[in-house]
Tab-separated table of C-alpha atoms in Angstrom:
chain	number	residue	atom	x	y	z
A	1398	UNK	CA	-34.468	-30.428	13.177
A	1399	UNK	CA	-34.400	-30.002	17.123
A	1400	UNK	CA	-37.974	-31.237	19.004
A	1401	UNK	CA	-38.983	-28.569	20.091
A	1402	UNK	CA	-38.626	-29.228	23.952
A	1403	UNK	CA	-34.753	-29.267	22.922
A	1404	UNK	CA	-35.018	-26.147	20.982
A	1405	UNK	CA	-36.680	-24.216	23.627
A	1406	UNK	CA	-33.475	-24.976	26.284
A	1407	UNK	CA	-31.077	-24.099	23.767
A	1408	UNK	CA	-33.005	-20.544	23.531
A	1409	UNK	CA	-33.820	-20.281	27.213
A	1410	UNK	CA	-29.830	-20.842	27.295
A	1411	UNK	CA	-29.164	-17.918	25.471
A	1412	UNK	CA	-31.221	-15.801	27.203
A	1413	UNK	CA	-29.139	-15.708	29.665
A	1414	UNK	CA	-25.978	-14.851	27.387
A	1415	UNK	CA	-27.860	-11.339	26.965
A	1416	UNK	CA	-26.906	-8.368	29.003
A	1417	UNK	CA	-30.064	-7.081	30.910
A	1418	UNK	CA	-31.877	-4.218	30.008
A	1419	UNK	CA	-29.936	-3.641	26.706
A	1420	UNK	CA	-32.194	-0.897	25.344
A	1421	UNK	CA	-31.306	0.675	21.902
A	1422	UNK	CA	-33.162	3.467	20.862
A	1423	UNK	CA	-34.785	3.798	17.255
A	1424	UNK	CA	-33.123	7.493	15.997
A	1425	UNK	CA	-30.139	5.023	15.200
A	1426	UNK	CA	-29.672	3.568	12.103
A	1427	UNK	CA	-30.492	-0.167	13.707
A	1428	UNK	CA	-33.896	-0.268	11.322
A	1429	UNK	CA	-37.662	-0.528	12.377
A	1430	UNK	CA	-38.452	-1.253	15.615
A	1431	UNK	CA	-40.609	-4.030	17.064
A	1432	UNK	CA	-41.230	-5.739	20.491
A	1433	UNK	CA	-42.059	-9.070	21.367
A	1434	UNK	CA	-42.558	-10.311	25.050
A	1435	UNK	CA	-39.573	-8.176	25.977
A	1436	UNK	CA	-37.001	-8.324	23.034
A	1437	UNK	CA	-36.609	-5.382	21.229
A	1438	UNK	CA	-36.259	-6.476	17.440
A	1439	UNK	CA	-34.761	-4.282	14.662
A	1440	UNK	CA	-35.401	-5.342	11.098
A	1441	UNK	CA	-33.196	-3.155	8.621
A	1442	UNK	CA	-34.726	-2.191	4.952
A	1443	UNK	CA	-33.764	-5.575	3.662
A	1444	UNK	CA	-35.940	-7.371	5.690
A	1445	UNK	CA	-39.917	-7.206	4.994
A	1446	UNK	CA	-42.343	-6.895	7.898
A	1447	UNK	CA	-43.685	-9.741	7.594
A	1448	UNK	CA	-40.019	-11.709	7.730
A	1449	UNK	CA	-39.885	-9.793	11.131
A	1450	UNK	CA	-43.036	-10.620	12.440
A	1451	UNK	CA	-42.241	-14.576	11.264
A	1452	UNK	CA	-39.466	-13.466	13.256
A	1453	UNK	CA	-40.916	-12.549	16.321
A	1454	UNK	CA	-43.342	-14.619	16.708
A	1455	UNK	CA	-40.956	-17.450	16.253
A	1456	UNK	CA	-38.852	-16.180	19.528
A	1457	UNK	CA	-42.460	-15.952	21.267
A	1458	UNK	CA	-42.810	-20.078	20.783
A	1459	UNK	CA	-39.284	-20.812	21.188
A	1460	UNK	CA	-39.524	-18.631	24.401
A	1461	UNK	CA	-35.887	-16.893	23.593
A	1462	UNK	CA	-38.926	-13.956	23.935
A	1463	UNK	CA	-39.448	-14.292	27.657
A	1464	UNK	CA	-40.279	-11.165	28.861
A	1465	UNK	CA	-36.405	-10.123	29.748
A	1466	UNK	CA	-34.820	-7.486	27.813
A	1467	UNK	CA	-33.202	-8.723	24.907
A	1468	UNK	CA	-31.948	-6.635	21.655
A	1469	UNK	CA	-31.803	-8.309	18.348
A	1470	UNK	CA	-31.669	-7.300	14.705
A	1471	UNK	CA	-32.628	-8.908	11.658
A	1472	UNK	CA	-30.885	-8.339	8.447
A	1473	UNK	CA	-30.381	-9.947	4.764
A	1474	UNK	CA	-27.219	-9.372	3.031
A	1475	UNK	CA	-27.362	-11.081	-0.492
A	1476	UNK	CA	-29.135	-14.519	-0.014
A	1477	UNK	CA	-28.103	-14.920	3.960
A	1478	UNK	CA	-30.755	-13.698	6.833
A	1479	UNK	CA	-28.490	-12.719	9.667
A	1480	UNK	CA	-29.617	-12.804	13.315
A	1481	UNK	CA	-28.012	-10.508	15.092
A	1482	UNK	CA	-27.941	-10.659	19.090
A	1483	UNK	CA	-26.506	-8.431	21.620
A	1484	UNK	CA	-24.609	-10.452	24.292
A	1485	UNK	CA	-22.196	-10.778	27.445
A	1486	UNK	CA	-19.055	-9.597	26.436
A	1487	UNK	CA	-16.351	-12.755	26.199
A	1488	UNK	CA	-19.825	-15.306	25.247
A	1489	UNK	CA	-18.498	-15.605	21.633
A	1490	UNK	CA	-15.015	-17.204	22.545
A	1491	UNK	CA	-16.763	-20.046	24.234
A	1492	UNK	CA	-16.834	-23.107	22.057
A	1493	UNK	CA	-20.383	-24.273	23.731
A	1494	UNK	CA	-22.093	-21.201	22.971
A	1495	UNK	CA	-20.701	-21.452	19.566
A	1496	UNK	CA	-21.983	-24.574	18.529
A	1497	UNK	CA	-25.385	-23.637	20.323
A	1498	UNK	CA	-25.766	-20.966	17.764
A	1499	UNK	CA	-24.789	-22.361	14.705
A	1500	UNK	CA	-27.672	-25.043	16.053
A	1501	UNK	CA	-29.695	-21.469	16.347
A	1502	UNK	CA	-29.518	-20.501	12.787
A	1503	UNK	CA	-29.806	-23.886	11.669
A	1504	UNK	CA	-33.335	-23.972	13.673
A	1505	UNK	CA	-34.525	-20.340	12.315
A	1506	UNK	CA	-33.313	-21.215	9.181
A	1507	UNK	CA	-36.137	-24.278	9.315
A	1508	UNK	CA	-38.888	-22.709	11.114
A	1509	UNK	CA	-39.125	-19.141	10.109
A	1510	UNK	CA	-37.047	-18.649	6.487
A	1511	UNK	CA	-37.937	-22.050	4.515
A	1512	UNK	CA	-34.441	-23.398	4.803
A	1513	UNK	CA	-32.934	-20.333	3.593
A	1514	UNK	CA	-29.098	-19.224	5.067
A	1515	UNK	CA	-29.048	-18.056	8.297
A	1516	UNK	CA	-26.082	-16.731	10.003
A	1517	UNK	CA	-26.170	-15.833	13.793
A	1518	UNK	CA	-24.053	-12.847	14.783
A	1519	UNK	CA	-23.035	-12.576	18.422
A	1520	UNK	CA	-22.732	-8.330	18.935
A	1521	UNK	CA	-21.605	-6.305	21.615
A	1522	UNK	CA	-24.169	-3.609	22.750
A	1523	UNK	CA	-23.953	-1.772	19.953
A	1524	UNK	CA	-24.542	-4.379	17.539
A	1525	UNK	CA	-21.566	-4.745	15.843
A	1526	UNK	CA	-20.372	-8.064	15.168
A	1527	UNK	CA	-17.955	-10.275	17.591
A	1528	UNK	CA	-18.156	-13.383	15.847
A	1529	UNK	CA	-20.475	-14.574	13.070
A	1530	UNK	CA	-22.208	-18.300	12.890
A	1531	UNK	CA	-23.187	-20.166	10.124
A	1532	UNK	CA	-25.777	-22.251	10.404
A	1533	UNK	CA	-24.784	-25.811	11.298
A	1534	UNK	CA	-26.229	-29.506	9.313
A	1535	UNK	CA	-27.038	-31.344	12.220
């Protein structure tokens, strides 16, 4: 896996993919609703609490949870977690940022789901998906 000096530029890098002050609000059907340091987290009814707590507090350490404004969801479909992120529109045709998050899921897939699938989703503001990220075997 990444040290963990590494991992925290790679997340400090995507905060600044994020558009500012992204705020969703919770009537939609985004999931639950929880904050950490400044990103709003959704976990849908396939996720348990404690999954999006791991969750959060993992973007906490990492420091992806920096006190900006960030949305994100959380969702499982079949055996694959999915970390979905809302970003600046035209981010997910750059190669960089591509590989960066395949390197993403690979590092949540280590840290917070015991080596289970992760996929990272790159969303526009209303979190549907741009372009989808498997997790990479660096």
């Amino acid at each position: 896996m990444l040290n963990s000096n590494k991992m925290k530029k790679v997340m400090t890098i995507f905060g600044a993919m994020f558009i500012a002050s992204v705020i969703l609000t919770s009537c939609s059907n985004y999931g639950k609703e929880k904050n950490f340091n400044g990103v709003q987290l959704f976990y849908t009814s396939n996720i348990t609490e404690t999954e999006a707590n791991s969750m959060g507090n993992y973007l906490i350490e990492s420091e992806f949870a920096d006190g900006e404004e960030k949305t994100v969801q959380l969702n499982k479909s079949g055996n694959t977690y999915e970390f979905r992120m809302v970003v600046k529109k035209g981010i997910e045709q750059d190669s960089e940022y591509t590989e960066l998050g395949k390197l993403m899921a690979a590092e949540i897939s280590s840290e917070v789901f015991n080596g289970g699938q992760v996929d990272v989703h790159f969303c526009d503001e209303n979190l549907k998906t741009l372009k989808v990220l498997p997790m990479s075997t660096y």
